[in-house]
Coordinates of C-alpha atoms (C1' of nucleotides) in Angstrom, one line a residue:
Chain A
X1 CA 28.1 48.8 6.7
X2 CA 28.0 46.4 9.7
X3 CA 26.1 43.0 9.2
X4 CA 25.1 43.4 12.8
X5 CA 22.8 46.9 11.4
X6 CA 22.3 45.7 8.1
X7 CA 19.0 43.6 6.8
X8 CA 19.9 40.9 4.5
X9 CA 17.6 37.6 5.3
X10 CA 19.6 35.5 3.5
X11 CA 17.8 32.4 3.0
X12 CA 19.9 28.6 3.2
X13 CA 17.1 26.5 1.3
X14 CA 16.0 27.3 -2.1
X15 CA 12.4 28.8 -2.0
X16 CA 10.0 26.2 -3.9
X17 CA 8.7 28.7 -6.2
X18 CA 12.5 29.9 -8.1
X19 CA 12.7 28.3 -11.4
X20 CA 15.7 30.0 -12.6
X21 CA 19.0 30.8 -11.3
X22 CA 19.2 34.5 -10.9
X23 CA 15.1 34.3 -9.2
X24 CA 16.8 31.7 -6.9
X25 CA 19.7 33.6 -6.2
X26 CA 18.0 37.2 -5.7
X27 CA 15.1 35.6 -2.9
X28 CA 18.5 33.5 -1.1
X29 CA 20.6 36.2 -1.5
X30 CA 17.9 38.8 0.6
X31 CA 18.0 41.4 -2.4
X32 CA 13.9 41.2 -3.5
X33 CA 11.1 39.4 -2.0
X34 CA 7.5 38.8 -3.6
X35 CA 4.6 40.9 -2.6
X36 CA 2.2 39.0 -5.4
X37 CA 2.5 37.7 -8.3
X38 CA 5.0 39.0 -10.5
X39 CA 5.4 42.6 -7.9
X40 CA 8.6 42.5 -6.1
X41 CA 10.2 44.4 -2.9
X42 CA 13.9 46.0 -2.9
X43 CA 15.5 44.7 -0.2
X44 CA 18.7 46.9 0.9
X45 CA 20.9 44.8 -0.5
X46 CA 19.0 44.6 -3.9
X47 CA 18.5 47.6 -3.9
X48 CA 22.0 48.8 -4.2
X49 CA 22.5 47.2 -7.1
X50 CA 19.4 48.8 -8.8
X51 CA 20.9 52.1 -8.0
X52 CA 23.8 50.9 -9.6
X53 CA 22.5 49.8 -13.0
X54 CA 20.7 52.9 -12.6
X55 CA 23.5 55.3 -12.2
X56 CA 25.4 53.6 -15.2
X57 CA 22.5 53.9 -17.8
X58 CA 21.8 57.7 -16.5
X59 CA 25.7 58.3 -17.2
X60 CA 25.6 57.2 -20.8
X61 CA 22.1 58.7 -21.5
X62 CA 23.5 61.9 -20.5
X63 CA 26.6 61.2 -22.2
X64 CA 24.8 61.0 -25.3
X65 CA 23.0 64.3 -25.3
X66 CA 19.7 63.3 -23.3
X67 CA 17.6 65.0 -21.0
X68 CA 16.8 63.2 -17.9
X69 CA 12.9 63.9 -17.1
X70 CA 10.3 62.4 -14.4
X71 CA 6.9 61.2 -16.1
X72 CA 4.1 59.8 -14.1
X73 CA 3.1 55.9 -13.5
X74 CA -0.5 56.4 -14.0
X75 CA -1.6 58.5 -17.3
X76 CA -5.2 59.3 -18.4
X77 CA -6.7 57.5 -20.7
X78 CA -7.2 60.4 -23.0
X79 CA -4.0 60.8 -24.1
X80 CA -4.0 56.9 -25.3
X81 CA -7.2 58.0 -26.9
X82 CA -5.3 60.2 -29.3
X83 CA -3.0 57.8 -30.3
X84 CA -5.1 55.3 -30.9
X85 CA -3.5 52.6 -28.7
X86 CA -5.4 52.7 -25.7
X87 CA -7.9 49.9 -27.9
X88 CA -5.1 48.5 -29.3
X89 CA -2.7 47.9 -26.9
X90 CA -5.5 45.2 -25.2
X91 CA -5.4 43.2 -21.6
X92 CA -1.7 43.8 -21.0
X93 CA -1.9 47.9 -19.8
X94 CA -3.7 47.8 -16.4
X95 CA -6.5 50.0 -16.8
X96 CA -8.3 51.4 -13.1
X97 CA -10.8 54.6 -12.8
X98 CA -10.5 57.1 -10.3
X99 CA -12.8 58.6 -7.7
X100 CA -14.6 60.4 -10.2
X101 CA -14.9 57.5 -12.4
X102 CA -12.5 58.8 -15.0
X103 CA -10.3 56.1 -16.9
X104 CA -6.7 56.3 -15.8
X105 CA -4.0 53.4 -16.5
X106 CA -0.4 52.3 -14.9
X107 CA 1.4 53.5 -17.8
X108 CA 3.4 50.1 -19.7
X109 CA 5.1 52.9 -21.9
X110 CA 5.3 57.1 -22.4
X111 CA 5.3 57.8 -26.2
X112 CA 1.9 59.4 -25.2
X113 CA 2.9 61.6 -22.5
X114 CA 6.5 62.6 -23.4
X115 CA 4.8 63.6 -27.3
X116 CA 2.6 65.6 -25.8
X117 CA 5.1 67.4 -23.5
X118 CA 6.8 68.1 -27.0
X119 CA 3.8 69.1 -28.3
X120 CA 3.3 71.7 -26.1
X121 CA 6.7 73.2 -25.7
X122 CA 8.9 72.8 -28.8
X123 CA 7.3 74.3 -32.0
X124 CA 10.7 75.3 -34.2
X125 CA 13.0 73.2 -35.6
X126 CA 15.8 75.2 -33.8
X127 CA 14.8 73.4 -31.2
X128 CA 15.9 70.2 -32.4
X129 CA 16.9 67.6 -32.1
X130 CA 15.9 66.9 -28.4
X131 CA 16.4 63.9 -26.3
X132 CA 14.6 63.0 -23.2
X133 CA 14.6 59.9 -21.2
X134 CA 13.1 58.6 -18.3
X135 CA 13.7 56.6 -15.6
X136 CA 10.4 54.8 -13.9
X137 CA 8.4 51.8 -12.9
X138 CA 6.1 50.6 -15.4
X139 CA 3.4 48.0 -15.3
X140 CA 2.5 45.2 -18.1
X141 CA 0.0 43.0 -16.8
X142 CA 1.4 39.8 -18.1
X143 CA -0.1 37.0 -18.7
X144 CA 2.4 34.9 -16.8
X145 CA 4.8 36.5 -14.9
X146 CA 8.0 34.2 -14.2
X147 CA 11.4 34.0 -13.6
X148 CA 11.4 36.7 -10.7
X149 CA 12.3 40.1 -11.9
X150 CA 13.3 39.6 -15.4
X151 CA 9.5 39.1 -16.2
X152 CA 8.1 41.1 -13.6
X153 CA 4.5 42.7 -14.2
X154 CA 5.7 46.0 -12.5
X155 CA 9.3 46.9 -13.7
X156 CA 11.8 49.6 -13.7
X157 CA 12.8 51.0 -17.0
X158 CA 14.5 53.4 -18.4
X159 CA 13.0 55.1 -22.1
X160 CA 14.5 57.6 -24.1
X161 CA 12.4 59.3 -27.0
X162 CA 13.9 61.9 -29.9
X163 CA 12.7 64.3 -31.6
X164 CA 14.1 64.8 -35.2
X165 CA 13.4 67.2 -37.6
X166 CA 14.2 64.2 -40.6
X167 CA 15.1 61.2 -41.2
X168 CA 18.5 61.7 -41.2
X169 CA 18.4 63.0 -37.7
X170 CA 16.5 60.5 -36.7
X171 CA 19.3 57.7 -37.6
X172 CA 21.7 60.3 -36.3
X173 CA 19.2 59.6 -33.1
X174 CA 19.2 55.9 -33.4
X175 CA 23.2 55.6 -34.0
X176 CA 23.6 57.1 -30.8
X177 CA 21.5 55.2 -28.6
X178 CA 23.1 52.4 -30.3
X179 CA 26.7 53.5 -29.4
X180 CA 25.4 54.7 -25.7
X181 CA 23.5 50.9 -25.6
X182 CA 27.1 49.1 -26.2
X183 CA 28.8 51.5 -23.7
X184 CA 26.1 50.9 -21.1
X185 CA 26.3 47.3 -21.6
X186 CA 30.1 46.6 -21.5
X187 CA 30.3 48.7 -18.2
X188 CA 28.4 46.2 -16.5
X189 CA 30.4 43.1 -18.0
X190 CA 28.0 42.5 -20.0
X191 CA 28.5 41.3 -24.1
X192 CA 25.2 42.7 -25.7
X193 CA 24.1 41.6 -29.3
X194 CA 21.6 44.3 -31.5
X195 CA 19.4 42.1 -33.2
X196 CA 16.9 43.0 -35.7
X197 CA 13.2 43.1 -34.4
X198 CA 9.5 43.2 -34.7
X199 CA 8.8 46.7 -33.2
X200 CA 5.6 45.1 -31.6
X201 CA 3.0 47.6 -30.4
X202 CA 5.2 50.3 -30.4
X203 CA 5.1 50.3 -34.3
X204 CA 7.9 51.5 -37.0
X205 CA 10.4 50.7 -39.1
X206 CA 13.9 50.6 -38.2
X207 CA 14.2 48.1 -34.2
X208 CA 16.8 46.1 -32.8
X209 CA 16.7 44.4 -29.7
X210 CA 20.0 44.4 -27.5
X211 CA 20.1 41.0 -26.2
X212 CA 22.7 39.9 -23.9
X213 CA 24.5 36.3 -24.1
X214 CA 23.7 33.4 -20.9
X215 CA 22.9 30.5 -21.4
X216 CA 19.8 30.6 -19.3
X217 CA 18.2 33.3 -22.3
X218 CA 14.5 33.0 -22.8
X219 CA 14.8 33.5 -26.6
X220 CA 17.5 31.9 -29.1
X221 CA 19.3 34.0 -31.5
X222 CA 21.2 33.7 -34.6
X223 CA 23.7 35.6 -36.2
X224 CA 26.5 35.6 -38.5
X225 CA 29.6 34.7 -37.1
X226 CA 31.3 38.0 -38.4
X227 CA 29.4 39.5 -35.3
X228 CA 32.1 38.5 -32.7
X229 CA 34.5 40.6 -34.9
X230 CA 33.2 43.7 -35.2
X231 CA 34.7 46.4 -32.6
X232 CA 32.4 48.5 -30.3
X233 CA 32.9 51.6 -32.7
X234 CA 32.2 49.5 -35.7
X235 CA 28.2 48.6 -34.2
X236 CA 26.5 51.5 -36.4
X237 CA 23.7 51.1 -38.7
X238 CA 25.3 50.0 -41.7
X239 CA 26.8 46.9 -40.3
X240 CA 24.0 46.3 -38.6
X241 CA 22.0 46.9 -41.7
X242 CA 24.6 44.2 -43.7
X243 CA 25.1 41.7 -40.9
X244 CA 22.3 39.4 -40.2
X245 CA 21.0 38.6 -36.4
X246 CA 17.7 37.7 -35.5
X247 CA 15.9 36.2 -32.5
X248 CA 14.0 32.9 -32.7
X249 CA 10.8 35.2 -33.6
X250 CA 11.4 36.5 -36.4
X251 CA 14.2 34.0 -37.6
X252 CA 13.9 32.7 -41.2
X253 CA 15.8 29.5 -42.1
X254 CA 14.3 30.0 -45.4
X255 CA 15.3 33.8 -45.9
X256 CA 18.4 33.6 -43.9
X257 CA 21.3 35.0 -46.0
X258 CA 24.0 33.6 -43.7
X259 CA 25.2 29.8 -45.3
X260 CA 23.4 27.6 -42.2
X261 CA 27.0 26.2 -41.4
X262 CA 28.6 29.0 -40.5
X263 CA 25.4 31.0 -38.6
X264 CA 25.8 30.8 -35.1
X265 CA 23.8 30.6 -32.4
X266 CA 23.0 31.6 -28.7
X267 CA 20.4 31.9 -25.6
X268 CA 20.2 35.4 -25.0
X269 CA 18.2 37.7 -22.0
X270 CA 16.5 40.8 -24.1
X271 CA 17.9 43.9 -22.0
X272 CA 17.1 46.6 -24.4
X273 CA 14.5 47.9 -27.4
X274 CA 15.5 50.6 -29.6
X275 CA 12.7 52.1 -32.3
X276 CA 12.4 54.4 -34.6
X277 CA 8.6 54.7 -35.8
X278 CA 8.8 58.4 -37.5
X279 CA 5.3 60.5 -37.1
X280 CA 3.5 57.1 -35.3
X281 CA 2.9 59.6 -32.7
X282 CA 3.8 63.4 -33.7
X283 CA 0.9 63.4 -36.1
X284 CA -1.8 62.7 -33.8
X285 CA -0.3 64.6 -31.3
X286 CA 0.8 67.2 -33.6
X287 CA 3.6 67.5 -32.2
X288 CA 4.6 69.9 -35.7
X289 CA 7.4 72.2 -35.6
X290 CA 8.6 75.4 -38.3
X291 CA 11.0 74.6 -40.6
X292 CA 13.2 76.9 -42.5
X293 CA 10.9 77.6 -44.8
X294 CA 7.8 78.3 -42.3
X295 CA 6.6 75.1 -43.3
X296 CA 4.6 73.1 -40.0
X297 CA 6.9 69.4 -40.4
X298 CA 6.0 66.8 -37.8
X299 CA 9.1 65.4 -35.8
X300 CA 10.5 62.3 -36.8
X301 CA 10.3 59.8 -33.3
X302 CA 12.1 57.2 -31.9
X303 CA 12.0 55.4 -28.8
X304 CA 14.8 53.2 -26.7
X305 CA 14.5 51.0 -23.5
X306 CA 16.4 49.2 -20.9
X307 CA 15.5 47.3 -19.0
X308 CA 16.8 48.2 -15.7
X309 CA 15.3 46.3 -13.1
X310 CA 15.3 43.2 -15.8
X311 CA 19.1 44.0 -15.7
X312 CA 19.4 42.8 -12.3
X313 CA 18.3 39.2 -13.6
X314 CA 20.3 39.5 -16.5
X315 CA 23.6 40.2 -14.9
X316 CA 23.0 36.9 -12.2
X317 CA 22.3 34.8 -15.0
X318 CA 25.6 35.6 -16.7
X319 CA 27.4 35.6 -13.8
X320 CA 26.9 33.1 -10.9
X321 CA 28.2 29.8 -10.0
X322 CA 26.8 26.9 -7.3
X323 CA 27.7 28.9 -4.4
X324 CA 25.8 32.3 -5.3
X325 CA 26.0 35.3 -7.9
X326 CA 29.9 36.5 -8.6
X327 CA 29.0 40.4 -9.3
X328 CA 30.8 42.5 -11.8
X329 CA 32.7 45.2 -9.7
X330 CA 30.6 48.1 -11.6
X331 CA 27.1 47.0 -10.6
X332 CA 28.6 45.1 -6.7
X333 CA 26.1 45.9 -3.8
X334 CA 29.2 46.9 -1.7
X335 CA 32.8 46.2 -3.4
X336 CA 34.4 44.3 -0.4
X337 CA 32.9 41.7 2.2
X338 CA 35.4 42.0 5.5
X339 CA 34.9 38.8 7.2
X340 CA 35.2 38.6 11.3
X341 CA 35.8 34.9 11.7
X342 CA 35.7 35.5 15.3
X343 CA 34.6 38.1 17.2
X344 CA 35.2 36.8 20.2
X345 CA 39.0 37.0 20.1
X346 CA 39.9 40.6 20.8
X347 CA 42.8 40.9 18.7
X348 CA 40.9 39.4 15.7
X349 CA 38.0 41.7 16.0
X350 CA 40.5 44.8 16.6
X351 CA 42.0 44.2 13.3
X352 CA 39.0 44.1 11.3
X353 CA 37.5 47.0 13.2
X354 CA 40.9 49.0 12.0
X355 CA 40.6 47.7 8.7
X356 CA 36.5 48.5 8.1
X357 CA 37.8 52.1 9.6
X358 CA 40.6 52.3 7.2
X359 CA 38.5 51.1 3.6
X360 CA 35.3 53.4 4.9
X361 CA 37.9 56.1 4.9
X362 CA 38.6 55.7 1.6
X363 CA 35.7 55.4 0.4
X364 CA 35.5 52.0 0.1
X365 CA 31.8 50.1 -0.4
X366 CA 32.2 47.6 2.1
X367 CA 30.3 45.1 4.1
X368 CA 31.0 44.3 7.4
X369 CA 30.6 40.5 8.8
X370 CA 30.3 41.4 12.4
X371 CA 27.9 38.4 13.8
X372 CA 28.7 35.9 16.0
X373 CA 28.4 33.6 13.7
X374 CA 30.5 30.2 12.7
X375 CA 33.0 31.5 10.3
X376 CA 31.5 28.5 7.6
X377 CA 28.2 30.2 7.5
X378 CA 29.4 33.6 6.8
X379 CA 31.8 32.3 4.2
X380 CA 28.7 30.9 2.6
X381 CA 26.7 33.8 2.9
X382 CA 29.9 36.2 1.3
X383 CA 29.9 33.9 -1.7
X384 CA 25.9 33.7 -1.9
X385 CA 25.9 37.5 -2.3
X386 CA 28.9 37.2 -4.2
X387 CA 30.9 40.9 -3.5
X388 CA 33.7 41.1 -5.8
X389 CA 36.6 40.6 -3.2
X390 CA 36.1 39.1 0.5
X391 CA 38.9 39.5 3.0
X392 CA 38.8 37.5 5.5
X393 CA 40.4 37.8 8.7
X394 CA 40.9 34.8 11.9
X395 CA 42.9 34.8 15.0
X396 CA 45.4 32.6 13.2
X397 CA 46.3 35.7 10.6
X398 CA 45.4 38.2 12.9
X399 CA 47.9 37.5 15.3
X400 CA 50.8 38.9 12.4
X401 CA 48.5 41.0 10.8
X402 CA 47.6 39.2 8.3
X403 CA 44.1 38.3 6.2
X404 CA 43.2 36.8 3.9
X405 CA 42.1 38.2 0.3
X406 CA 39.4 36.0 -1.9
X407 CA 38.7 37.0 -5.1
X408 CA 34.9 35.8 -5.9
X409 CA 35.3 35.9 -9.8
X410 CA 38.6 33.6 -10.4
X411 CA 38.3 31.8 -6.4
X412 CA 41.8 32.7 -6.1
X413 CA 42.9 33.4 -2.6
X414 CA 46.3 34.6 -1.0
X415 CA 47.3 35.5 2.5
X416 CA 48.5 39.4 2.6
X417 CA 49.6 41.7 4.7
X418 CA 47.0 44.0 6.1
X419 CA 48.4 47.2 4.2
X420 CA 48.8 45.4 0.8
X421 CA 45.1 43.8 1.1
X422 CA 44.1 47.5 1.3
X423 CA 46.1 48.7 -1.1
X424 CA 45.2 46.0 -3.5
X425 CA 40.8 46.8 -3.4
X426 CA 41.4 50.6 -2.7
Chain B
rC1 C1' -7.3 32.2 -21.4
rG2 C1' -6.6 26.5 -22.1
rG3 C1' -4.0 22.4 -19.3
rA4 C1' -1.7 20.7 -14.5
rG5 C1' -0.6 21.4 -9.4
rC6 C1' -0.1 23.6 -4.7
rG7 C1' -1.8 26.5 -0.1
rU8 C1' -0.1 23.2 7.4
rA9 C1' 5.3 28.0 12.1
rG10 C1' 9.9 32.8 8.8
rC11 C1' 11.8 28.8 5.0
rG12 C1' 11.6 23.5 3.1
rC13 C1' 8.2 19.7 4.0
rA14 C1' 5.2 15.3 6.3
rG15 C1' 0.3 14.4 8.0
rU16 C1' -5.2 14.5 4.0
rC17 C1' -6.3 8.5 0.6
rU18 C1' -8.6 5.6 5.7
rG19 C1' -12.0 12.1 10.3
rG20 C1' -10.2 11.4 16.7
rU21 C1' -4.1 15.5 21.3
rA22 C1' -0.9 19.5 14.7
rG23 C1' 4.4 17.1 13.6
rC24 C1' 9.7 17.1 11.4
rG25 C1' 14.3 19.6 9.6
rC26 C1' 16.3 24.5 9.1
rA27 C1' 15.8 29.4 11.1
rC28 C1' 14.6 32.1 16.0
rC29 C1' 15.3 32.8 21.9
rA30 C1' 18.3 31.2 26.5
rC31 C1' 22.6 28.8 28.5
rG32 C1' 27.0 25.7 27.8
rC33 C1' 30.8 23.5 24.8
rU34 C1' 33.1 25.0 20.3
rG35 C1' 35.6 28.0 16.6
rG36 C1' 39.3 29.2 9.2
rG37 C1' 33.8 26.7 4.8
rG38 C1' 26.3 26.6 6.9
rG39 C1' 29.6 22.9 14.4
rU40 C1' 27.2 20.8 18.9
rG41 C1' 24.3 19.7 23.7
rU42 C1' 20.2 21.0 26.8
rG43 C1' 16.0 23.9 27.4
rG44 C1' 12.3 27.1 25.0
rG45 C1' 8.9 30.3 21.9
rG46 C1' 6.1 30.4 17.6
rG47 C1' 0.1 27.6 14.0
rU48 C1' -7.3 31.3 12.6
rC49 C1' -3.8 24.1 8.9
rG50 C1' -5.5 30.2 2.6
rU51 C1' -10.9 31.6 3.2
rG52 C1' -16.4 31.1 3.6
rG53 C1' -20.1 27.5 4.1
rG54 C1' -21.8 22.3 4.7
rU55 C1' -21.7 17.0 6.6
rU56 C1' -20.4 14.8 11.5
rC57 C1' -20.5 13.6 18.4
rA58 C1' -15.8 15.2 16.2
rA59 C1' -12.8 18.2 10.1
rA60 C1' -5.9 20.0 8.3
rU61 C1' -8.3 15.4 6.7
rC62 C1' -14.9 14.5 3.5
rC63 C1' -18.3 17.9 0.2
rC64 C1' -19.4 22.8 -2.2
rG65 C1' -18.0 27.9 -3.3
rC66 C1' -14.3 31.7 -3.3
rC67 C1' -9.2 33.7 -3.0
rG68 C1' -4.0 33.3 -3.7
rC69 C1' 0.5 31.2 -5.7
rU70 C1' 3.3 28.0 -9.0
rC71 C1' 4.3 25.1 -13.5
rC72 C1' 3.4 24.0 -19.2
rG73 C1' 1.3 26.7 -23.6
rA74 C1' -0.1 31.2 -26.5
rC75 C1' 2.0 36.7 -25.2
rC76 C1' 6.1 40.0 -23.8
rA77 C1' 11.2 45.3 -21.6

RNA sequence: CGGAGCGUAGCGCAGUCUGGUAGCGCACCACGCUGGGGGUGUGGGGGUCGUGGGUUCAAAUCCCGCCGCUCCGACCA
C-alpha cells in the first residue's frame, strides 16, 4: 500500500482526552477515532489489525472443534424473558423498542439466542457435543466507559457456547477452550494467566478469566509462583484446580493457601472469560435432548469469550515504548514500512519503487512511505505505528543499492544490500 | 448515579475573572530554499466561540436552561 493512497491521520500531539497508553497510541497512530462516548470508528489502519486478531482467534476456535455461526446485534426481549435475565441483568443491556413498540435490545451477550437455536435443532444426544462460536459487536452500556477500546460500550467479541450431554463433556468442553485460549494468546505475543472467577451475571460454577500480564492492567492479580513453571500443555483443569490465582476481586489474604512471601503478583488486562454454568439456560429453554435410554436430559452449557476488539488495547499496552506501539509480527497492520527518504532523487525513489514491486510480489504486507515528506517525520510516524521491520532507503544507500533495515522490537539497525534486506522479511 | 472539570479552526491551547475588531502553536494550501530522525522563509485559507433563551447600546466573556465530552468512585469482556 502506498502512503500517498492510504488514510492514516496520524496525529503529532497527544489528544487531551487519552488517559492510557494504548488509547493514546491508537487515536495518534490513525487506527480508531471516537464517534461518542465510549463508540469508536476503525480506521484502515486499525482496522487491519482487528482483522488480524480476528483471523487468529477463528483459527483456534475452529481448531478446537467449533462451529463458526453469525447471531444478530439486536435480540427480542422475549427470549431474555425466558431466561429470566432480561430483569436481572439491569441498566447495563441497552434496551430500545421498535416501530411497533415491541421491546428489542443490543444484545451484551447470546446464551439466549444460541440456546434456543439448539433448542430447536438438536434433540439427540448423537448430536453432541456441539460447539458454536460467534464473532460480533456487542453493546454494555457502561457506566463509564474509559481507556479507549479496552472499555468500549460497543465492542467486538468473540463467544463460543457447548453443548454437553454431562458433566464430563462439559470439562472435556471447558479443557479445550482452555488449551485453544493459551494457543490463541501466545500467537499474538501475548503471556495469558487463567485465573479463577466470579462468573458474574452469566452464572455457574466452574470460570476463569484469562488475564494477560502489562503493567498498565486495570485489575491486580495474585498467584502462586509455581504458575511461571507450568508448560502450555500442563494448563488443564487440574492444575488449575490445585494452583491458586485470583484477581484483586475475589482475592482472599485470609483464605489464600499460597504462604504470602512467596505469592506473586501482577497488573493484568482481562482478555478472556470462560464458564461453565450447566442447565442455567437449557432448562428454560429446554433445550433437552434423548439419551440412550430415551430419557429427555438437558445439555450441560458453557460459555467462553475474547475479547477481540479489547485485544487491540491489550496488545499496545504490552507492547509500546515512547515513540509509538512495537506490534507483534502475527497481529502487524502491514509487516514492513519501506521508507522513501526522498522522492525527489530519481534513483532513490527507483529503488524503493523496485523494492515495494519485488515484497508485493511476494506477498509481502507492506506500507509504502511515498510523501514528500522530511525523512524525520516519516521516521516518526513508522515508529508511532510501530510495523515490525522498517527499511529505509536515502540517496546516500541508494546510490550502491543499499537500505537500511530497522528492526522496531530490539531498535537494532544494519545497512544491507537490497537482495538480503528482502530476503531477510520475506 | 455521587463528586470534579471542560466545550473557542482538524489537533493542542490562550482569551472569560474585569463585556467593546476572535488569537497563538501545530496541521492544511501556494511558492522558494532545504533534505538520513517531526527543517525553514514568504504569502494564504479555514470559526454558528456546544446549544436555546435572557441581561445590555454591545456577549466567547454576565445570568438561566439544555446537550455533549472527560476525570475520580461504585460496576464491568
Amino acid at each position: 500500500m502506498r502512503l500517498t493512497q492510504y488514510f492514516l491521520p496520524t496525529l503529532k500531539e497527544t489528544p487531551a482526552d487519552a488517559q492510557i497508553a494504548s488509547h493514546r497510541l491508537m487515536l495518534r497512530a490513525g487506527m480508531v477515532t471516537q464517534v461518542t462516548s465510549g463508540i469508536y470508528s476503525w480506521l484502515p489502519l486499525g482496522l487491519r489489525v482487528l482483522q488480524k486478531i480476528q483471523q487468529i482467534v477463528r483459527e483456534e476456535q475452529d481448531r478446537a472443534q467449533s462451529l463458526e455461526v453469525l447471531m444478530p446485534t439486536i435480540q427480542p426481549a422475549e427470549l431474555w424473558h425466558t431466561s429470566g435475565r432480561y430483569e436481572d441483568y439491569g441498566k447495563e443491556m441497552l434496551r430500545i423498542k421498535d416501530r411497533h413498540d415491541r421491546e428489542m435490545l443490543y444484545g451484551p451477550t447470546a446464551e439466549e439466542v444460541i440456546t434456543d437455536i439448539f433448542a430447536r435443532f438438536i434433540k439427540s444426544y448423537k448430536d453432541l457435543p456441539k460447539r458454536f462460536y460467534n464473532i460480533q459487536w456487542k453493546f454494555r452500556d457502561e457506566i463509564r466507559p474509559r481507556f479507549g477500546v479496552m472499555r468500549g460500550r460497543e465492542f467486538l467479541m468473540k463467544d463460543n457456547y457447548s453443548f454437553d450431554l454431562d458433566m464430563e463433556g462439559a470439562k472435556k468442553s471447558y479443557q479445550a477452550m482452555l488449551d485453544a485460549y493459551v494457543k490463541t494468546f501466545k500467537r499474538m505475543g501475548l503471556t495469558a494467566i487463567p485465573v479463577r472467577a466470579e462468573s458474574g451475571a452469566i452464572g455457574g460454577a466452574m470460570s476463569h478469566e484469562f488475564q494477560i500480564l502489562a503493567e498498565t492492567g486495570e485489575s491486580e492479580i495474585f498467584y502462586d509462583p509455581a504458575y511461571d513453571e507450568l508448560k502450555d500443555d500442563e494448563i488443564n483443569l487440574e492444575n488449575l484446580q490445585r494452583l491458586y490465582a485470583a484477581s484483586d476481586e475475589i482475592h482472599d489474604e485470609a483464605n489464600c493457601p499460597v504462604d504470602p512471601k512467596t505469592l506473586k503478583t501482577a497488573r493484568g488486562i482481562e482478555v478472556g472469560h470462560i464458564f461453565n454454568f450447566g442447565t442455567k439456560y437449557s432448562i428454560p429453554f429446554g433445550a433437552l435432548v434423548s439419551g440412550p435410554d430415551g430419557d429427555q436430559i438437558p445439555v450441560q452449557m458453557g460459555s467462553y469469550g475474547i475479547g477481540i476488539s479489547r485485544l487491540v488495547g491489550a496488545i499496545i499496552e504490552a507492547f509500546h515504548d515512547e515513540s509509538g506501539i512495537k506490534w507483534p509480527e502475527s497481529v502487524a497492520p502491514f509487516k514492513v514500512g519501506l521508507i522513501n527518504i526522498r522522492v525527489s532523487d530519481s534513483a532513490c525513489t527507483a529503488l524503493c519503487d523496485d523494492i515495494y514491486a519485488q515484497l508485493l510480489n511476494a506477498g509481502v504486507e507492506v506500507l509504502y512511505d511515498d510523501r514528500d515528506k522530511g525523512a524525520g517525520a516519516k521516521f516518526a510516524d513508522m515508529d508511532l505505528i510501530g510495523l515490525p521491520w522498517q527499511m529505509a532507503v536515502g540517496p546516500r544507500g541508494a546510490a550502491q543499492g543499499q537500505v537500511e533495515l530497522k528492526n522496531r522490537h530490539t531498535g537494532e539497525k544494519i545497512e544491507l544490500q537490497m537482495a538480503d534486506a528482502l530476503k531477510k522479511v520475506a
